[in-house]
Amino acid sequence: MSQDTEAVRREIRQMHQSLAETSYYDLLGLQSGLDDAIIKQQATKEFRQLAKKWHVDRFSAHELGDDKKLVQEIFATINTAHQVLTDPDKRAEYDLQLSGANTDISSILTAENAFRKGQKMLETGAHAGAHEQFKIASENNVDDLEYKAHFLYTEYLLIQKNAEGTPLNRSRAQEIFKELDALSMELPDRDWLLTFMGVVSEGLGRTREAEGLFHQAMQHNPRNVEAKRHLRLMEMRKNKKKGFFAQLMDKLKPS
């Protein structure tokens, strides 16, 4: 056996052995809890690279013997990881397996279905309906921080606002921001959560903080439509204010 073939077979055996202790997320280099579209994009990109590396045809120049079967099993695991993580329902079940939680599966599925209904309602502006669905999701899976964050955010959206968009129940709005901020420590780099915090911060009049949060959200996900919309509106208000002061200064100039 050549040294090259020996090294290749050793790498195959090491990879196969590591699969038993490697989650699908780690295998594809992903974080859990990311946006569905981002997970699908990143998982597919990494899958293609790994599939190319571990396809059995790549080793045709080497006599693998029994290790050929290991390559096939590695490839099959990579394929399964991609299928599971790019399917929201399968991914939810896999997350439950990872947590090792002894939870009624029907409650988990009820929570996930309610959460997805809530997301669709939130996208269409049906805030009250979304809040109710997120409540169902949170009650059926109290450990899911993403559900809790959406429940808190829609609670803020339902707080009555004045003409300037400032929440009338300011103290509760401040509490919601603090709770979302605490969740962001557990769910770092989530663009949707940064956007939620930006909206609440903007409502509280903390414009500079809100703008920073929206920019952070865009850095993590340049396709974040909501963060982009808020930044555009903030820029329009700035320009309008500048225009007003420019007109005022013109009037004050001596003729």
mmCIF file of C-alpha atoms in Angstrom:
data_model
loop_
_atom_site.group_PDB
_atom_site.id
_atom_site.type_symbol
_atom_site.label_atom_id
_atom_site.label_comp_id
_atom_site.label_asym_id
_atom_site.label_seq_id
_atom_site.Cartn_x
_atom_site.Cartn_y
_atom_site.Cartn_z
ATOM 1 C CA MET A 1 0.000 0.000 0.000
ATOM 2 C CA SER A 2 1.422 3.419 -0.970
ATOM 3 C CA GLN A 3 1.921 6.089 1.660
ATOM 4 C CA ASP A 4 -0.676 8.292 -0.065
ATOM 5 C CA THR A 5 -3.305 5.554 0.067
ATOM 6 C CA GLU A 6 -2.465 4.806 3.676
ATOM 7 C CA ALA A 7 -2.900 8.487 4.591
ATOM 8 C CA VAL A 8 -6.207 8.654 2.720
ATOM 9 C CA ARG A 9 -7.573 5.565 4.468
ATOM 10 C CA ARG A 10 -6.472 6.932 7.826
ATOM 11 C CA GLU A 11 -8.337 10.191 7.117
ATOM 12 C CA ILE A 12 -11.450 8.216 6.133
ATOM 13 C CA ARG A 13 -11.423 6.201 9.349
ATOM 14 C CA GLN A 14 -10.892 9.319 11.462
ATOM 15 C CA MET A 15 -13.767 11.115 9.750
ATOM 16 C CA HIS A 16 -16.077 8.132 10.128
ATOM 17 C CA GLN A 17 -15.234 7.788 13.810
ATOM 18 C CA SER A 18 -15.865 11.500 14.460
ATOM 19 C CA LEU A 19 -19.409 11.328 13.037
ATOM 20 C CA ALA A 20 -20.683 9.606 16.173
ATOM 21 C CA GLU A 21 -19.824 12.691 18.231
ATOM 22 C CA THR A 22 -20.639 15.350 15.630
ATOM 23 C CA SER A 23 -24.057 16.981 15.315
ATOM 24 C CA TYR A 24 -25.518 17.779 11.915
ATOM 25 C CA TYR A 25 -25.010 21.466 12.723
ATOM 26 C CA ASP A 26 -21.308 20.965 13.432
ATOM 27 C CA LEU A 27 -20.924 18.730 10.400
ATOM 28 C CA LEU A 28 -22.238 21.484 8.120
ATOM 29 C CA GLY A 29 -20.674 24.311 10.132
ATOM 30 C CA LEU A 30 -23.968 25.919 11.193
ATOM 31 C CA GLN A 31 -25.427 27.548 14.291
ATOM 32 C CA SER A 32 -28.857 26.474 15.507
ATOM 33 C CA GLY A 33 -31.688 29.002 15.638
ATOM 34 C CA LEU A 34 -30.760 30.916 12.491
ATOM 35 C CA ASP A 35 -33.305 32.108 9.948
ATOM 36 C CA ASP A 36 -34.668 29.310 7.719
ATOM 37 C CA ALA A 37 -33.402 30.947 4.522
ATOM 38 C CA ILE A 38 -29.908 31.439 5.946
ATOM 39 C CA ILE A 39 -29.742 27.855 7.203
ATOM 40 C CA LYS A 40 -30.818 26.524 3.820
ATOM 41 C CA GLN A 41 -28.300 28.674 1.972
ATOM 42 C CA GLN A 42 -25.357 27.896 4.253
ATOM 43 C CA ALA A 43 -26.222 24.211 4.628
ATOM 44 C CA THR A 44 -26.469 23.745 0.868
ATOM 45 C CA LYS A 45 -23.184 25.552 0.277
ATOM 46 C CA GLU A 46 -21.324 23.418 2.835
ATOM 47 C CA PHE A 47 -23.081 20.239 1.667
ATOM 48 C CA ARG A 48 -21.821 20.719 -1.872
ATOM 49 C CA GLN A 49 -18.247 21.112 -0.659
ATOM 50 C CA LEU A 50 -18.397 18.086 1.635
ATOM 51 C CA ALA A 51 -20.228 15.962 -0.928
ATOM 52 C CA LYS A 52 -17.513 16.698 -3.452
ATOM 53 C CA LYS A 53 -14.805 15.815 -0.937
ATOM 54 C CA TRP A 54 -16.393 12.596 0.311
ATOM 55 C CA HIS A 55 -17.961 11.160 -2.824
ATOM 56 C CA VAL A 56 -16.626 7.650 -3.398
ATOM 57 C CA ASP A 57 -15.580 8.489 -6.975
ATOM 58 C CA ARG A 58 -12.999 10.929 -5.616
ATOM 59 C CA PHE A 59 -11.092 7.960 -4.165
ATOM 60 C CA SER A 60 -11.033 5.901 -7.361
ATOM 61 C CA ALA A 61 -7.243 6.207 -7.577
ATOM 62 C CA HIS A 62 -6.834 4.436 -4.230
ATOM 63 C CA GLU A 63 -7.448 0.848 -3.194
ATOM 64 C CA LEU A 64 -9.700 1.419 -0.188
ATOM 65 C CA GLY A 65 -10.702 -2.137 0.644
ATOM 66 C CA ASP A 66 -13.204 -2.179 3.527
ATOM 67 C CA ASP A 67 -12.818 1.588 3.946
ATOM 68 C CA LYS A 68 -14.854 2.116 0.786
ATOM 69 C CA LYS A 69 -17.952 1.273 2.819
ATOM 70 C CA LEU A 70 -16.947 3.908 5.374
ATOM 71 C CA VAL A 71 -16.782 6.548 2.631
ATOM 72 C CA GLN A 72 -20.285 5.607 1.523
ATOM 73 C CA GLU A 73 -21.539 5.924 5.104
ATOM 74 C CA ILE A 74 -19.840 9.311 5.503
ATOM 75 C CA PHE A 75 -21.464 10.559 2.305
ATOM 76 C CA ALA A 76 -24.863 9.234 3.407
ATOM 77 C CA THR A 77 -24.550 11.044 6.757
ATOM 78 C CA ILE A 78 -23.655 14.316 5.033
ATOM 79 C CA ASN A 79 -26.662 13.911 2.742
ATOM 80 C CA THR A 80 -28.977 13.191 5.693
ATOM 81 C CA ALA A 81 -27.636 16.212 7.600
ATOM 82 C CA HIS A 82 -28.456 18.444 4.637
ATOM 83 C CA GLN A 83 -31.956 17.001 4.231
ATOM 84 C CA VAL A 84 -32.763 17.371 7.940
ATOM 85 C CA LEU A 85 -31.415 20.889 8.455
ATOM 86 C CA THR A 86 -33.011 22.335 5.319
ATOM 87 C CA ASP A 87 -36.458 20.995 6.248
ATOM 88 C CA PRO A 88 -38.004 23.090 9.090
ATOM 89 C CA ASP A 89 -40.132 20.238 10.454
ATOM 90 C CA LYS A 90 -37.330 17.662 10.366
ATOM 91 C CA ARG A 91 -34.968 20.212 11.887
ATOM 92 C CA ALA A 92 -37.398 20.865 14.766
ATOM 93 C CA GLU A 93 -37.552 17.148 15.527
ATOM 94 C CA TYR A 94 -33.767 16.885 15.338
ATOM 95 C CA ASP A 95 -33.362 19.855 17.708
ATOM 96 C CA LEU A 96 -35.598 18.030 20.159
ATOM 97 C CA GLN A 97 -33.410 14.929 19.915
ATOM 98 C CA LEU A 98 -30.302 17.019 20.543
ATOM 99 C CA SER A 99 -31.787 18.647 23.631
ATOM 100 C CA GLY A 100 -32.576 15.251 25.117
ATOM 101 C CA ALA A 101 -35.709 16.787 26.571
ATOM 102 C CA ASN A 102 -38.337 14.383 27.863
ATOM 103 C CA THR A 103 -41.170 16.425 26.359
ATOM 104 C CA ASP A 104 -44.465 15.374 24.859
ATOM 105 C CA ILE A 105 -43.858 15.372 21.103
ATOM 106 C CA SER A 106 -47.404 16.561 20.427
ATOM 107 C CA SER A 107 -46.724 19.718 22.462
ATOM 108 C CA ILE A 108 -43.553 20.366 20.498
ATOM 109 C CA LEU A 109 -45.359 20.003 17.188
ATOM 110 C CA THR A 110 -48.233 22.178 18.408
ATOM 111 C CA ALA A 111 -45.724 24.837 19.408
ATOM 112 C CA GLU A 112 -43.900 24.696 16.082
ATOM 113 C CA ASN A 113 -47.109 24.890 14.048
ATOM 114 C CA ALA A 114 -48.358 27.833 16.106
ATOM 115 C CA PHE A 115 -45.015 29.585 15.747
ATOM 116 C CA ARG A 116 -45.046 29.287 11.962
ATOM 117 C CA LYS A 117 -48.620 30.586 11.824
ATOM 118 C CA GLY A 118 -47.533 33.493 14.000
ATOM 119 C CA GLN A 119 -44.615 34.287 11.707
ATOM 120 C CA LYS A 120 -46.919 34.499 8.691
ATOM 121 C CA MET A 121 -49.352 36.723 10.594
ATOM 122 C CA LEU A 122 -46.513 38.980 11.731
ATOM 123 C CA GLU A 123 -45.349 39.372 8.129
ATOM 124 C CA THR A 124 -48.835 40.510 7.088
ATOM 125 C CA GLY A 125 -49.229 42.931 10.003
ATOM 126 C CA ALA A 126 -51.788 40.826 11.905
ATOM 127 C CA HIS A 127 -50.081 41.563 15.216
ATOM 128 C CA ALA A 128 -52.877 40.446 17.542
ATOM 129 C CA GLY A 129 -53.233 37.085 15.810
ATOM 130 C CA ALA A 130 -49.463 36.636 15.725
ATOM 131 C CA HIS A 131 -49.227 37.401 19.443
ATOM 132 C CA GLU A 132 -51.842 34.757 20.214
ATOM 133 C CA GLN A 133 -50.014 32.145 18.120
ATOM 134 C CA PHE A 134 -46.677 32.966 19.765
ATOM 135 C CA LYS A 135 -48.386 32.624 23.144
ATOM 136 C CA ILE A 136 -49.530 29.112 22.194
ATOM 137 C CA ALA A 137 -46.022 28.270 20.997
ATOM 138 C CA SER A 138 -44.416 29.546 24.211
ATOM 139 C CA GLU A 139 -46.881 27.732 26.455
ATOM 140 C CA ASN A 140 -46.315 24.431 24.654
ATOM 141 C CA ASN A 141 -42.532 24.765 24.643
ATOM 142 C CA VAL A 142 -41.450 27.063 27.454
ATOM 143 C CA ASP A 143 -37.740 26.403 26.857
ATOM 144 C CA ASP A 144 -37.676 27.793 23.322
ATOM 145 C CA LEU A 145 -36.155 31.286 23.493
ATOM 146 C CA GLU A 146 -37.092 32.148 19.899
ATOM 147 C CA TYR A 147 -40.775 31.654 20.706
ATOM 148 C CA LYS A 148 -40.430 33.829 23.802
ATOM 149 C CA ALA A 149 -38.716 36.613 21.846
ATOM 150 C CA HIS A 150 -41.503 36.715 19.269
ATOM 151 C CA PHE A 151 -44.136 36.682 22.024
ATOM 152 C CA LEU A 152 -42.481 39.670 23.722
ATOM 153 C CA TYR A 153 -42.023 41.586 20.478
ATOM 154 C CA THR A 154 -45.649 41.251 19.425
ATOM 155 C CA GLU A 155 -46.685 42.309 22.930
ATOM 156 C CA TYR A 156 -44.745 45.520 22.302
ATOM 157 C CA LEU A 157 -46.411 45.989 18.909
ATOM 158 C CA LEU A 158 -49.819 45.773 20.601
ATOM 159 C CA ILE A 159 -49.012 48.500 23.145
ATOM 160 C CA GLN A 160 -50.988 51.627 22.265
ATOM 161 C CA LYS A 161 -48.813 54.374 20.743
ATOM 162 C CA ASN A 162 -49.224 58.135 20.397
ATOM 163 C CA ALA A 163 -49.058 60.014 17.089
ATOM 164 C CA GLU A 164 -45.236 59.940 17.167
ATOM 165 C CA GLY A 165 -45.171 56.170 17.673
ATOM 166 C CA THR A 166 -44.126 56.368 21.326
ATOM 167 C CA PRO A 167 -45.639 53.608 23.497
ATOM 168 C CA LEU A 168 -48.066 54.986 26.072
ATOM 169 C CA ASN A 169 -47.074 52.244 28.514
ATOM 170 C CA ARG A 170 -43.420 53.263 28.444
ATOM 171 C CA SER A 171 -42.423 51.267 31.515
ATOM 172 C CA ARG A 172 -43.645 47.995 29.996
ATOM 173 C CA ALA A 173 -41.927 48.815 26.700
ATOM 174 C CA GLN A 174 -38.665 49.335 28.597
ATOM 175 C CA GLU A 175 -39.136 45.997 30.364
ATOM 176 C CA ILE A 176 -39.715 44.266 27.025
ATOM 177 C CA PHE A 177 -36.498 45.759 25.647
ATOM 178 C CA LYS A 178 -34.555 44.519 28.683
ATOM 179 C CA GLU A 179 -36.013 41.026 28.274
ATOM 180 C CA LEU A 180 -35.174 40.977 24.558
ATOM 181 C CA ASP A 181 -31.672 42.223 25.343
ATOM 182 C CA ALA A 182 -31.221 39.377 27.841
ATOM 183 C CA LEU A 183 -32.413 36.880 25.230
ATOM 184 C CA SER A 184 -29.889 38.290 22.756
ATOM 185 C CA MET A 185 -27.144 37.080 25.100
ATOM 186 C CA GLU A 186 -28.498 33.540 24.682
ATOM 187 C CA LEU A 187 -29.248 33.990 20.969
ATOM 188 C CA PRO A 188 -26.278 35.993 19.634
ATOM 189 C CA ASP A 189 -26.059 37.279 16.068
ATOM 190 C CA ARG A 190 -29.753 36.768 15.298
ATOM 191 C CA ASP A 191 -30.649 39.522 12.841
ATOM 192 C CA TRP A 192 -34.384 39.232 13.523
ATOM 193 C CA LEU A 193 -33.840 39.697 17.271
ATOM 194 C CA LEU A 194 -31.621 42.737 16.687
ATOM 195 C CA THR A 195 -34.404 44.134 14.501
ATOM 196 C CA PHE A 196 -36.987 43.553 17.244
ATOM 197 C CA MET A 197 -34.764 45.403 19.699
ATOM 198 C CA GLY A 198 -34.255 48.212 17.192
ATOM 199 C CA VAL A 199 -38.001 48.709 16.762
ATOM 200 C CA VAL A 200 -38.582 48.880 20.525
ATOM 201 C CA SER A 201 -35.592 51.173 21.022
ATOM 202 C CA GLU A 202 -36.812 53.500 18.271
ATOM 203 C CA GLY A 203 -40.268 53.630 19.851
ATOM 204 C CA LEU A 204 -38.654 54.643 23.142
ATOM 205 C CA GLY A 205 -36.971 57.559 21.380
ATOM 206 C CA ARG A 206 -33.461 56.088 21.508
ATOM 207 C CA THR A 207 -32.823 56.790 17.838
ATOM 208 C CA ARG A 208 -29.048 56.358 17.792
ATOM 209 C CA GLU A 209 -29.272 53.020 19.614
ATOM 210 C CA ALA A 210 -32.037 51.845 17.269
ATOM 211 C CA GLU A 211 -30.032 52.808 14.197
ATOM 212 C CA GLY A 212 -27.045 50.858 15.516
ATOM 213 C CA LEU A 213 -29.190 47.775 16.121
ATOM 214 C CA PHE A 214 -30.665 47.928 12.610
ATOM 215 C CA HIS A 215 -27.160 48.221 11.131
ATOM 216 C CA GLN A 216 -26.027 45.207 13.171
ATOM 217 C CA ALA A 217 -29.007 43.247 11.855
ATOM 218 C CA MET A 218 -28.061 44.162 8.280
ATOM 219 C CA GLN A 219 -24.474 43.053 8.876
ATOM 220 C CA HIS A 220 -25.668 39.602 9.908
ATOM 221 C CA ASN A 221 -28.282 39.411 7.162
ATOM 222 C CA PRO A 222 -28.049 41.973 4.312
ATOM 223 C CA ARG A 223 -31.451 40.750 3.078
ATOM 224 C CA ASN A 224 -33.260 41.746 6.286
ATOM 225 C CA VAL A 225 -36.129 43.692 4.720
ATOM 226 C CA GLU A 226 -37.534 45.028 7.990
ATOM 227 C CA ALA A 227 -34.227 46.453 9.227
ATOM 228 C CA LYS A 228 -33.574 47.985 5.810
ATOM 229 C CA ARG A 229 -37.039 49.586 5.803
ATOM 230 C CA HIS A 230 -36.532 51.151 9.228
ATOM 231 C CA LEU A 231 -33.128 52.536 8.257
ATOM 232 C CA ARG A 232 -34.604 54.051 5.109
ATOM 233 C CA LEU A 233 -37.423 55.709 7.081
ATOM 234 C CA MET A 234 -34.954 57.042 9.645
ATOM 235 C CA GLU A 235 -32.832 58.529 6.859
ATOM 236 C CA MET A 236 -35.904 60.149 5.296
ATOM 237 C CA ARG A 237 -36.826 61.747 8.620
ATOM 238 C CA LYS A 238 -33.266 63.042 9.016
ATOM 239 C CA ASN A 239 -33.335 64.642 5.570
ATOM 240 C CA LYS A 240 -36.753 66.150 6.223
ATOM 241 C CA LYS A 241 -35.502 67.639 9.487
ATOM 242 C CA LYS A 242 -32.408 69.026 7.760
ATOM 243 C CA GLY A 243 -34.603 70.558 5.091
ATOM 244 C CA PHE A 244 -36.796 72.219 7.705
ATOM 245 C CA PHE A 245 -33.827 73.794 9.488
ATOM 246 C CA ALA A 246 -32.335 74.951 6.194
ATOM 247 C CA GLN A 247 -35.582 76.731 5.321
ATOM 248 C CA LEU A 248 -35.715 78.258 8.799
ATOM 249 C CA MET A 249 -32.163 79.591 8.507
ATOM 250 C CA ASP A 250 -32.977 81.111 5.118
ATOM 251 C CA LYS A 251 -35.887 82.982 6.673
ATOM 252 C CA LEU A 252 -33.682 84.272 9.497
ATOM 253 C CA LYS A 253 -31.010 85.610 7.140
ATOM 254 C CA PRO A 254 -31.054 89.406 6.859
ATOM 255 C CA SER A 255 -32.505 90.540 3.569
#
